[in-house]
Coordinates of C-alpha atoms (C1' of nucleotides) in Angstrom, one line a residue:
Chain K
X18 CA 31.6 -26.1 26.2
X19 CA 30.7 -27.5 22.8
X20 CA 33.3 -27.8 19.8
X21 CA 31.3 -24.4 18.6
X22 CA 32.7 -23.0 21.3
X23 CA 36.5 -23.5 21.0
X24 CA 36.6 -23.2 17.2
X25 CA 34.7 -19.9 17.1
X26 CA 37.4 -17.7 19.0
X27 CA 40.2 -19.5 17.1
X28 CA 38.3 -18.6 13.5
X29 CA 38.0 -15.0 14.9
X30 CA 41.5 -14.2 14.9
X31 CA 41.5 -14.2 11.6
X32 CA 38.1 -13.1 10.5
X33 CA 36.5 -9.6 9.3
X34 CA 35.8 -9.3 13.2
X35 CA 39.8 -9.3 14.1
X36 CA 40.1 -5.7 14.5
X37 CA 38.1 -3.4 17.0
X38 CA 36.9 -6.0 19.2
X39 CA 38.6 -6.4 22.7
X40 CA 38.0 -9.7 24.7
X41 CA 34.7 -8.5 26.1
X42 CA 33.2 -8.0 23.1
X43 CA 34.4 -11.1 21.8
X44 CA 33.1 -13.1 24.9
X45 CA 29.8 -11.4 23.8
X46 CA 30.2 -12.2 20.3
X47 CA 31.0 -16.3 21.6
X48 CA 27.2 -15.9 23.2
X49 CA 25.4 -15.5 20.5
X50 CA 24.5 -18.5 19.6
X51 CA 27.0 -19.7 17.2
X52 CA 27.4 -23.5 16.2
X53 CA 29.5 -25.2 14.0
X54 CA 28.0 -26.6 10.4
X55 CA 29.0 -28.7 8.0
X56 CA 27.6 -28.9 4.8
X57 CA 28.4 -31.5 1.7
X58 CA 29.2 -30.1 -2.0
X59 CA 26.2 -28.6 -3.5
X60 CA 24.3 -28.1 -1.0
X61 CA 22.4 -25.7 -0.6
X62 CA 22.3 -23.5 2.2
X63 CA 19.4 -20.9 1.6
X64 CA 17.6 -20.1 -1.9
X65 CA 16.6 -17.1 -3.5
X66 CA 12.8 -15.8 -1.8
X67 CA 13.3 -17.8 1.4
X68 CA 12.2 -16.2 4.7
X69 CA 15.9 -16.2 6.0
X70 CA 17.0 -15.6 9.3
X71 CA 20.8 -16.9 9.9
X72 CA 24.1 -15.3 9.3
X73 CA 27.2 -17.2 8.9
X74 CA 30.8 -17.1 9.2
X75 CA 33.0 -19.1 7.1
X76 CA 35.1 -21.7 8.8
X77 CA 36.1 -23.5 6.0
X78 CA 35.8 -24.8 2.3
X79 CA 34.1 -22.9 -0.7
X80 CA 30.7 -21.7 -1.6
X81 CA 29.1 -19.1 -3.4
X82 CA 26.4 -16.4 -3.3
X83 CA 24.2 -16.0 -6.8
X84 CA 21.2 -14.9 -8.3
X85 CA 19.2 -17.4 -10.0
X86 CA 17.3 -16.4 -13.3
X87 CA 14.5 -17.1 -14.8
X88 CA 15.8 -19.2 -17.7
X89 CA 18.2 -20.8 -15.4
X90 CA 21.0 -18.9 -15.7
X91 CA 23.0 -17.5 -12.4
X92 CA 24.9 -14.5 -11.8
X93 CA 27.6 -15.2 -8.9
X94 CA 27.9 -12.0 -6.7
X95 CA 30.5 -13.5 -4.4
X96 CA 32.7 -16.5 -3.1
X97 CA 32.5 -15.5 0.6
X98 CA 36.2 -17.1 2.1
X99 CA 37.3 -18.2 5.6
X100 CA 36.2 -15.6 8.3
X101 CA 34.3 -13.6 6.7
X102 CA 30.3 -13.1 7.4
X103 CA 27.3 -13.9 5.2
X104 CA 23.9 -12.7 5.8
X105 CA 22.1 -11.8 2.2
X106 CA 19.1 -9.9 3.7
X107 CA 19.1 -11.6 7.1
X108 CA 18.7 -8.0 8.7
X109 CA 14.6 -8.8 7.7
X110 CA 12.6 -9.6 5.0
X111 CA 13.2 -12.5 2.4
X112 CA 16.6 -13.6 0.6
X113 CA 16.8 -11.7 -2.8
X114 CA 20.2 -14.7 -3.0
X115 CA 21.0 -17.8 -2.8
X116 CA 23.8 -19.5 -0.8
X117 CA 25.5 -22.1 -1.9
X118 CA 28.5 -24.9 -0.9
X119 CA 30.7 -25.5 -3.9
X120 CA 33.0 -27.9 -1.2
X121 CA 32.3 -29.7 1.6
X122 CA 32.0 -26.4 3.8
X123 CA 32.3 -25.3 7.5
X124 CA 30.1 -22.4 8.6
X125 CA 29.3 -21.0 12.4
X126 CA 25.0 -20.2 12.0
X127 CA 23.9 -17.7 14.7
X128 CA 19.6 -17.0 14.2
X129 CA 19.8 -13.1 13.1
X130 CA 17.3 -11.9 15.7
X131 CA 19.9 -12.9 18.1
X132 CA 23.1 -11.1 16.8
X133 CA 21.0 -8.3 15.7
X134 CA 19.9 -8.4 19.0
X135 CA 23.3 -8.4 20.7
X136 CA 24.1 -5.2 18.6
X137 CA 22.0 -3.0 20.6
X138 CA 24.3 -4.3 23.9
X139 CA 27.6 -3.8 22.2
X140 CA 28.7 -0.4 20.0
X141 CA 31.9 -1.7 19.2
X142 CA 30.7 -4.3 17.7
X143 CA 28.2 -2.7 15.4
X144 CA 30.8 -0.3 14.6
X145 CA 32.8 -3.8 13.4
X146 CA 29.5 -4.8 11.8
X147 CA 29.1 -1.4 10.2
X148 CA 33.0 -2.1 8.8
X149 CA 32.4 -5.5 7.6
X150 CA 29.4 -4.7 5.5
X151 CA 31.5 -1.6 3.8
X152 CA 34.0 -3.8 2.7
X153 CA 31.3 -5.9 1.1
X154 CA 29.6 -3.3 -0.7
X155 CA 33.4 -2.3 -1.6
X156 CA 33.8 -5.8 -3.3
X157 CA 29.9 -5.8 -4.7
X158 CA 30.9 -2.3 -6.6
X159 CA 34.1 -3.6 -7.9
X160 CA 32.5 -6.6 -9.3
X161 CA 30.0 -4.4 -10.9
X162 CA 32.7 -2.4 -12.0
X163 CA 34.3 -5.1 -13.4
X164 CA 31.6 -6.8 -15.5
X165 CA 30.5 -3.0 -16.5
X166 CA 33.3 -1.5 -18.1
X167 CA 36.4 -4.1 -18.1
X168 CA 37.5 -6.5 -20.4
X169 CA 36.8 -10.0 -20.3
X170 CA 41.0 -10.8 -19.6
X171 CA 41.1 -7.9 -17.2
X172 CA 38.1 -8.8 -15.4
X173 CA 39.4 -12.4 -15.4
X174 CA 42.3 -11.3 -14.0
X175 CA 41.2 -9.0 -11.4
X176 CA 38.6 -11.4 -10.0
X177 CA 42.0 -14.1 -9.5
X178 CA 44.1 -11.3 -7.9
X179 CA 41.2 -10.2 -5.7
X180 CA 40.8 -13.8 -4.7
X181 CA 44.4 -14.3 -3.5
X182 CA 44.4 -11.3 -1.4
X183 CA 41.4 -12.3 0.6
X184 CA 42.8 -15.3 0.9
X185 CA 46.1 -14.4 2.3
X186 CA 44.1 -11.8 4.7
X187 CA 42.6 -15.3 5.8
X188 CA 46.0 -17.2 6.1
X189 CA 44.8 -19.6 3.6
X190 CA 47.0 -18.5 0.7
X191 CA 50.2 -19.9 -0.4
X192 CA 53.7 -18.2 -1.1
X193 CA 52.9 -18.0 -5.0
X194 CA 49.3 -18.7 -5.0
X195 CA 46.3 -20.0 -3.7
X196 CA 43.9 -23.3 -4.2
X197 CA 41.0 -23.0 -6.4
X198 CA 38.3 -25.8 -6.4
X199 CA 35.8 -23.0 -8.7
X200 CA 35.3 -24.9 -12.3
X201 CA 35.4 -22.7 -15.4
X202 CA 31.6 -22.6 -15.4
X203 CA 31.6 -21.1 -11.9
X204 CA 34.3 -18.6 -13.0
X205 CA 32.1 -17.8 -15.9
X206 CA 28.8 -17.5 -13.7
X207 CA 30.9 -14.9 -11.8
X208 CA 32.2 -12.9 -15.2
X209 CA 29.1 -12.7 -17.1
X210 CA 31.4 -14.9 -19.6
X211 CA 30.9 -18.6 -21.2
X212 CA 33.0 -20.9 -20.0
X213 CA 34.5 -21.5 -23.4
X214 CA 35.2 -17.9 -23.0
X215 CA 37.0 -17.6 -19.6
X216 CA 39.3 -20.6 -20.6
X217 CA 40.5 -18.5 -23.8
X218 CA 40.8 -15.8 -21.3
X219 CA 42.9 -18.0 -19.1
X220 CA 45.3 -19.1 -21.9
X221 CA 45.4 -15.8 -22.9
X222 CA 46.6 -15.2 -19.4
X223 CA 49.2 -17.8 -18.9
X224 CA 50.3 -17.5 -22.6
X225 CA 51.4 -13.8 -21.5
X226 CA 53.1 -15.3 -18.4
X227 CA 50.8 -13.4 -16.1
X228 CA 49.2 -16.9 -14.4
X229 CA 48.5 -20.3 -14.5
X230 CA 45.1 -21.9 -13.4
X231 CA 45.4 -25.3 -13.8
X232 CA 44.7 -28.8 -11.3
X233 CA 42.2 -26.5 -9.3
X234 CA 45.1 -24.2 -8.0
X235 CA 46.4 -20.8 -8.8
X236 CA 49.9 -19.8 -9.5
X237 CA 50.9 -15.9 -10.1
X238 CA 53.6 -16.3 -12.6
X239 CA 54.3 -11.8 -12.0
X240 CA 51.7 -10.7 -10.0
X241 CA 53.4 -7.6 -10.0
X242 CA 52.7 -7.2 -13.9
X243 CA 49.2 -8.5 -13.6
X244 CA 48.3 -6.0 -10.6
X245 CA 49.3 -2.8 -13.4
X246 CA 47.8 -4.8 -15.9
X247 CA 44.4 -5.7 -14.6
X248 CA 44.2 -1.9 -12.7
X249 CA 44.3 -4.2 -9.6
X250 CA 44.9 -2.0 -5.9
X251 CA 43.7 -3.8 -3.4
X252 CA 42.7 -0.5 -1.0
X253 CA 39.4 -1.8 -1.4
X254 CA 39.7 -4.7 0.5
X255 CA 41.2 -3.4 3.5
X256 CA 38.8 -3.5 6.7
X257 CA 38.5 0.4 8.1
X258 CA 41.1 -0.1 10.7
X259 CA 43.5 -2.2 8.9
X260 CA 46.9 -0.8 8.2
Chain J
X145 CA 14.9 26.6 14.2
X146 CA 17.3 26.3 11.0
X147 CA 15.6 26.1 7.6
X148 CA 16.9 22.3 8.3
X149 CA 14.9 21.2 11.4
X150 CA 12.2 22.6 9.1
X151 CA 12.4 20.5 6.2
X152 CA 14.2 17.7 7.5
X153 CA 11.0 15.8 9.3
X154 CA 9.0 16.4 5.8
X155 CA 11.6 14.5 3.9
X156 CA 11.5 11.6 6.6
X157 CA 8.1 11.1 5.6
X158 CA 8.7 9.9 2.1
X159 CA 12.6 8.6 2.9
X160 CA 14.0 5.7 3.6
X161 CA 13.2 6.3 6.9
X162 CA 9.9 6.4 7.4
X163 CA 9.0 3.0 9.0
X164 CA 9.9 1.7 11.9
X165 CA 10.9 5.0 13.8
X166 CA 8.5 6.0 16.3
X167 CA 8.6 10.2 17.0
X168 CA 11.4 10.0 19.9
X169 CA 13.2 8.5 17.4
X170 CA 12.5 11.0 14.6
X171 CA 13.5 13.8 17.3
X172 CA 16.5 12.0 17.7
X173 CA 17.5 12.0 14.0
X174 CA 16.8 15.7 14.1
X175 CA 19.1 16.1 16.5
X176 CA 22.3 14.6 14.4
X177 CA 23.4 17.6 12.8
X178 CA 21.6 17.7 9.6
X179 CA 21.5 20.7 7.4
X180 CA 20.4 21.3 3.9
X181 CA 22.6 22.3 1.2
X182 CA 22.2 23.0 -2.7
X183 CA 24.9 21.9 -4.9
X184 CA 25.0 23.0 -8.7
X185 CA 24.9 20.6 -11.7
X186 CA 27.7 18.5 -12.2
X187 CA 29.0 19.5 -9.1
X188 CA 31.4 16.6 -7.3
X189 CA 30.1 16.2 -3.8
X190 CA 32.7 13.9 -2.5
X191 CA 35.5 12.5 -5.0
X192 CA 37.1 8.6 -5.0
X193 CA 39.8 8.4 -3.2
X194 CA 38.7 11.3 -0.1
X195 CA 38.7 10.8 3.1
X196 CA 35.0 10.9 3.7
X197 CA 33.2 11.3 6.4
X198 CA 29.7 12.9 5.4
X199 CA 26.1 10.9 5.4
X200 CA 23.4 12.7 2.9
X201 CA 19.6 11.8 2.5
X202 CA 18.5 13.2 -0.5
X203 CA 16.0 16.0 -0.9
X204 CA 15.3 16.8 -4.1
X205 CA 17.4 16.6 -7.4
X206 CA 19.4 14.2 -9.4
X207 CA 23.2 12.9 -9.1
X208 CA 24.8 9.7 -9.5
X209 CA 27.6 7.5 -7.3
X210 CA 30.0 6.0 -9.6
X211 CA 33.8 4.6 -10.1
X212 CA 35.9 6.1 -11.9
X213 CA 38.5 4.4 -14.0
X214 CA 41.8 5.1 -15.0
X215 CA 41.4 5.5 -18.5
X216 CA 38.6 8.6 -17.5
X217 CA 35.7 6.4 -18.2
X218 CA 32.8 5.7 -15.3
X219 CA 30.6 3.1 -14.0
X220 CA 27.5 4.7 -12.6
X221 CA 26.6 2.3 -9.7
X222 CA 23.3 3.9 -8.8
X223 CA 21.0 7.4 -9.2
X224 CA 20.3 7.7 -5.7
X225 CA 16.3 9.0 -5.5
X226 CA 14.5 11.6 -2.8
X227 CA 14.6 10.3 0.2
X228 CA 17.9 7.5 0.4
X229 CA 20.7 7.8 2.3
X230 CA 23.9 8.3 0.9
X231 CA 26.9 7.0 2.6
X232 CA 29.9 5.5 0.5
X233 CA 32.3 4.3 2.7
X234 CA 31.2 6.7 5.4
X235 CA 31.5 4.5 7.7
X236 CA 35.5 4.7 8.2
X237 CA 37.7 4.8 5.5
X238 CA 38.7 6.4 2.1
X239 CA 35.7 6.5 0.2
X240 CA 36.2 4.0 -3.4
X241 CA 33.4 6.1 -5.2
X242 CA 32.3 9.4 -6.4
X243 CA 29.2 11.2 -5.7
X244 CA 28.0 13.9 -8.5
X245 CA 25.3 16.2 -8.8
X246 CA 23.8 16.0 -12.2
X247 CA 21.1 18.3 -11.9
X248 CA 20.8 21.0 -9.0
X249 CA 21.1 19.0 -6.0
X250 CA 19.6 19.7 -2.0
X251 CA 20.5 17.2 0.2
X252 CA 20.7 16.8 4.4
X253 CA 23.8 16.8 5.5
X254 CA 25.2 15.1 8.9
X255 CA 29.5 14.3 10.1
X256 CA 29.1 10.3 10.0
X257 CA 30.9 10.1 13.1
X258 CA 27.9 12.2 15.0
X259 CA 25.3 9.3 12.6
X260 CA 27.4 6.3 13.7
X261 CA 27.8 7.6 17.8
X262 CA 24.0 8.2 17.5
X263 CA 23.6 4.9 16.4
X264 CA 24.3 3.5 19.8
X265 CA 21.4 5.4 21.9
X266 CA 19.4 4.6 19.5
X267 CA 19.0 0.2 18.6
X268 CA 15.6 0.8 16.5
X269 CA 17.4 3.8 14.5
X270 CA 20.5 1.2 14.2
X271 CA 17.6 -1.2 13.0
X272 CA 16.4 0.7 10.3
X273 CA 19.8 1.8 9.2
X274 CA 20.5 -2.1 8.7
X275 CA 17.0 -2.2 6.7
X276 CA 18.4 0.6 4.5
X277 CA 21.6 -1.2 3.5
X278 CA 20.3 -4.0 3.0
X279 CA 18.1 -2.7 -0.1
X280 CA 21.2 -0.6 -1.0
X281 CA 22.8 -3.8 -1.4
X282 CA 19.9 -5.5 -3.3
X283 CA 19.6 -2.6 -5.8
X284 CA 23.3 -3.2 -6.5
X285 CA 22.9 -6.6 -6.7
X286 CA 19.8 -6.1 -9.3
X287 CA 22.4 -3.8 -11.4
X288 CA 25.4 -6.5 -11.0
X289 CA 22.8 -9.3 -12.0
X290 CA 22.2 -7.0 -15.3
X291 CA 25.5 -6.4 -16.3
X292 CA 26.4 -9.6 -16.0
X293 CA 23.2 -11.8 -17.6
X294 CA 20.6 -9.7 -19.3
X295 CA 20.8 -8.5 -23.0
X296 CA 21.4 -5.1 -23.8
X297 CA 17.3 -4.4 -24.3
X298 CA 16.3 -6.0 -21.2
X299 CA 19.0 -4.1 -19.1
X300 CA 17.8 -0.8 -20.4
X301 CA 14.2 -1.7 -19.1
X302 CA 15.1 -3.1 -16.5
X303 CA 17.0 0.3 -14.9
X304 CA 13.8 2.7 -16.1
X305 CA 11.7 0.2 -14.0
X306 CA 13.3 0.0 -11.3
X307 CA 13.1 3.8 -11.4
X308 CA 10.2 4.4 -11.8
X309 CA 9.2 2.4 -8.8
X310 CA 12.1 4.5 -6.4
X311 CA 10.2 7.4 -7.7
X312 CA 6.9 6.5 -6.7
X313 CA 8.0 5.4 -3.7
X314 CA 9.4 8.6 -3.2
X315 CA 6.2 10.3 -4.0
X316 CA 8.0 12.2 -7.3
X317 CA 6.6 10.4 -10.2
X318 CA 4.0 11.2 -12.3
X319 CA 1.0 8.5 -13.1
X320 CA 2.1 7.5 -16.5
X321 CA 5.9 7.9 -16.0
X322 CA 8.2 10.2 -14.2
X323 CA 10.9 13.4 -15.1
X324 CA 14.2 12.0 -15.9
X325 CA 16.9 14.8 -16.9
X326 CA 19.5 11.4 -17.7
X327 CA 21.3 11.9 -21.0
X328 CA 21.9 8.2 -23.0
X329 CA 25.5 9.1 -21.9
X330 CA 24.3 8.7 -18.6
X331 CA 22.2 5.9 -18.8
X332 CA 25.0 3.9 -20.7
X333 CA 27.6 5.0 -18.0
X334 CA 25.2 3.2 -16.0
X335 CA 24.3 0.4 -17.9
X336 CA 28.0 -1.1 -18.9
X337 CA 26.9 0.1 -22.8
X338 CA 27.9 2.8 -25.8
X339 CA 25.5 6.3 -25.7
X340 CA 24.9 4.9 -29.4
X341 CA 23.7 1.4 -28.4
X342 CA 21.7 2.7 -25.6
X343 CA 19.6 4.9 -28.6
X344 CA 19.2 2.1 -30.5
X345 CA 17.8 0.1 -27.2
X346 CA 15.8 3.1 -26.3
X347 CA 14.1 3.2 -30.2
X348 CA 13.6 -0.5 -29.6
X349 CA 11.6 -0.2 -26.6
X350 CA 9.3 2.6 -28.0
X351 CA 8.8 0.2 -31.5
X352 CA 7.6 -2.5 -29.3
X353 CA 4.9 -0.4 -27.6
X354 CA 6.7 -0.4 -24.7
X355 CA 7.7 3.1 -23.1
X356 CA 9.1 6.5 -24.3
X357 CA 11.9 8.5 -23.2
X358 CA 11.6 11.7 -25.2
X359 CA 12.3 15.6 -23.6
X360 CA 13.1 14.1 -20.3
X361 CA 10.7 12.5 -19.1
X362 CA 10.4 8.7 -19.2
X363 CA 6.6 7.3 -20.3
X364 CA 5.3 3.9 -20.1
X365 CA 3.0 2.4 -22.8
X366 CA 2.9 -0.9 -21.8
X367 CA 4.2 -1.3 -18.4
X368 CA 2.7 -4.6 -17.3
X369 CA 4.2 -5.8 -20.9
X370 CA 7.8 -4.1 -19.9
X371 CA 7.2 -5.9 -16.6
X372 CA 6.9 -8.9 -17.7
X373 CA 9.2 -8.9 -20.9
X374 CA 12.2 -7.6 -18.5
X375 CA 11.7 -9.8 -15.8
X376 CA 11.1 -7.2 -13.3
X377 CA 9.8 -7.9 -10.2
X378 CA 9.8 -5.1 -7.7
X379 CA 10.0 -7.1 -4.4
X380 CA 13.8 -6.1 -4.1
X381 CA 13.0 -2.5 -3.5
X382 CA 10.5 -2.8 -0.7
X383 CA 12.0 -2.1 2.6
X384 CA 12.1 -4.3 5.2
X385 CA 8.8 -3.8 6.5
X386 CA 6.7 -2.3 4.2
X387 CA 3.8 -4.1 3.1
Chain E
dA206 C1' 39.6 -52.6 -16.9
dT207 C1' 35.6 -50.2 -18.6
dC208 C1' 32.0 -47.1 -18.6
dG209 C1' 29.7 -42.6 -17.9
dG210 C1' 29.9 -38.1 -16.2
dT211 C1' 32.2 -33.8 -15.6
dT212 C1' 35.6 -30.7 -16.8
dC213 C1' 38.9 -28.8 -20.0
dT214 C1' 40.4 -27.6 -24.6
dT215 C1' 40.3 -26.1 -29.3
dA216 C1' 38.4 -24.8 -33.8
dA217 C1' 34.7 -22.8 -37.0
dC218 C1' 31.2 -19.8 -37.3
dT219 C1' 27.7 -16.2 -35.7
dT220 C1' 26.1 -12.2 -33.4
dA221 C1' 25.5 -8.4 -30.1
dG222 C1' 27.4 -4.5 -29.2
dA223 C1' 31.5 -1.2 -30.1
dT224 C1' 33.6 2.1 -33.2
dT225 C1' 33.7 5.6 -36.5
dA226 C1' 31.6 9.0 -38.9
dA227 C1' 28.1 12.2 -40.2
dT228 C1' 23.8 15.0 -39.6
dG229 C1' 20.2 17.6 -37.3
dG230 C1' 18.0 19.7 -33.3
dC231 C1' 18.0 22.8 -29.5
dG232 C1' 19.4 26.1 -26.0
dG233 C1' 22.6 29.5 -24.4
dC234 C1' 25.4 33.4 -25.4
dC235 C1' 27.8 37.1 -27.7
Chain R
dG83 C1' 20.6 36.8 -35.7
dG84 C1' 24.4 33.7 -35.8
dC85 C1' 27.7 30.8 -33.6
dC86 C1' 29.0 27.1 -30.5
dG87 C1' 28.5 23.1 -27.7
dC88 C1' 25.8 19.4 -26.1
dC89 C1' 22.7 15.8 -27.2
dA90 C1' 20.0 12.7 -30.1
dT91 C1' 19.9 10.0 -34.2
dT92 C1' 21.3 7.0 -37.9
dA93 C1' 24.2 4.2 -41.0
dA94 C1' 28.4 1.4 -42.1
dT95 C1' 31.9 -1.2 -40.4
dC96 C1' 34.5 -3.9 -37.1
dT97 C1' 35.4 -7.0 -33.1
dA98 C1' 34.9 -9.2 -28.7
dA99 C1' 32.4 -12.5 -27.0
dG100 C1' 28.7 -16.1 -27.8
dT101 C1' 27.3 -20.5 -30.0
dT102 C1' 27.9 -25.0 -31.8
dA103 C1' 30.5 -28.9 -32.2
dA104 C1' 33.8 -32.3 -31.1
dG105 C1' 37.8 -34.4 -28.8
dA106 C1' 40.8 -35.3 -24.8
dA107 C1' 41.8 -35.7 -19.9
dC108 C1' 40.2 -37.0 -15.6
dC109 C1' 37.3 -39.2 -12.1
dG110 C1' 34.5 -42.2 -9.5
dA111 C1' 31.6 -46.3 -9.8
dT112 C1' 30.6 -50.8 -11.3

DNA sequence: ATCGGTTCTTAACTTAGATTAATGGCGGCC
DNA sequence: GGCCGCCATTAATCTAAGTTAAGAACCGAT
């Protein structure tokens, strides 16, 4: 019994993988090979056109997912959160994305071969699998949506709003808010925005007593306001399954 | 023998699908229901917010997948080419996108329930399906990575590129360019811009020596200059795989 | 306590792309 | 043939967001 074996079950219970799986299943999932990481700030977990073969699951802590330009820019496509699964292109072939830690983070690692593997013994949970990676490309499209044909306040906005409901699907929100470690330059890598731009934006935001960002934490002044505002319904991120 | 069980194995030669299936696995494909239908221009194959439950592969035609927003504007995420898969949120769950015919349309038609419980007697078919997403999900991530960090002129190439590769790779493009029936409407639905600023990109691109898009049909002047100028690098659309 | 780095904040100015408006081409249809 | 609707094209103007610049607040390290 290692410590990857006693978190990993506990982490599941409230991970993209709660629903569909009954204890068999998860047993199997437990075999797979996954261990318990830890990686420091900054670190960086796979780059952009290496030959990757992991996926992860999110114990704890922040980290993003980017594309990295040629002139040094980066385009964030996603701030994976607690529970839910990573795995750019592990399915074969190299990493179009980078991974990143933006805090000191905790991820379970299984080799891909191996959980790709364990599919083929288990419908139910490529059937999860299959769920999972909807609800990704769910949150991809809306992104694109976003930086495509909305605002720089609404997308602002909408990116916050989305960010508190995954985190309260995780259990890691609080009553009026959630805690933020992302910089205005991350929030800006995410927008398409400068950062000088996304902190007008969040003035704008808390001047109209929709929000306040501030000491790395958010606070939803009338969420209810900012939902109709931004065009925020959260359908999106429901898991197939999920009431 | 339906017209389908016809045409369906032809298709599979230039699809999606055409590596890494050996012929019991083909046969078993066949077997999944497929039929071929013809849709009209303009016609809305499957509408946000349905319940859907329909895989297609493309046979021949042009249509688009795209969000719509409350205000009646669009994002077009993708122009889905001869021989891809089609499948929203197929996979369980309200599907958050539209699909559109925009020129007459045949596609192969299958119940996602009859895909996904085929999926299970079939780990190498389950395999290739994962390979398939997975460059869904980098050609969306290539489109997000536009909006969000390239210039208005470098997006424009970028999309007729990236084009012009799925269409050789389809077999449907011609040497010097290919057939493209997209208005600028389209392409700016598409590219996060105004039909007006997409002409004056378009004018731009054929000033530089670069390409044409005149009568429909896309033409490259200078492609290894395009290449190079937009940053385009077609490793993302090679499946996983291919050589 | 002080220094240097990172992040936040604000103001002044510039620019890429949106908006508005007008014209011409082209194909379908009565 | 003439009308109508869609699409392409261009010019003039406006505005959202970028750029440059410069402090202030905060933090950890010496």
């Amino acid at each position: 019994m290692t410590f990857a074996s006693h978190a990993f079950p506990r982490v599941l219970e409230t991970s993209i993988f709660r629903i569909g799986l009954d204890d068999s299943d998860k047993a199997h999932l437990g075999s797979l090979g996954f261990i318990l990481r830890r990686y420091p700030p900054h670190a960086v977990i796979s780059r952009q056109g290496d030959g990757e073969d992991r996926i992860f699951v999110i114990h704890s802590g922040w980290s993003c997912i980017s594309t990295d330009l040629a002139d040094g820019e980066r385009q964030i496509l996603d701030f994976p959160q607690k529970g839910e699964f990573v795995a750019s292109r592990a399915f074969e072939g190299e990493a179009p994305e980078s991974f990143t830690a933006q805090t000191e983070l905790m991820v379970f690692e299984a080799p891909a071969k191996a959980f790709v593997a364990g599919l083929a013994h288990s419908p139910s949970l490529a059937g999860v699998l299959l769920g999972a990676v909807a609800r990704q490309r769910a949150i991809l499209v809306q992104h694109l949506t976003n930086l495509g044909r909305r605002s720089a306040l609404i997308r602002t906005a909408h990116l916050l709003l989305e960010l508190g409901v995954r985190l309260e699907k995780a259990n890691a929100a609080k009553k009026y808010g959630f805690e933020c470690p992302l910089t205005q330059y991350d929030l800006a890598d995410a927008l398409g925005l400068t950062a000088i731009h996304v902190n007008r934006m969040l003035r704008e935001l808390r001047e109209r007593g929709y929000l306040e960002f501030r000491h790395g934490s958010v606070h939803f002044l009338n969420r209810e306001g900012l939902e109709h505002f931004a065009e925020f319904d959260a359908g999106y991120l429901r898991l197939p399954g999920e009431t």
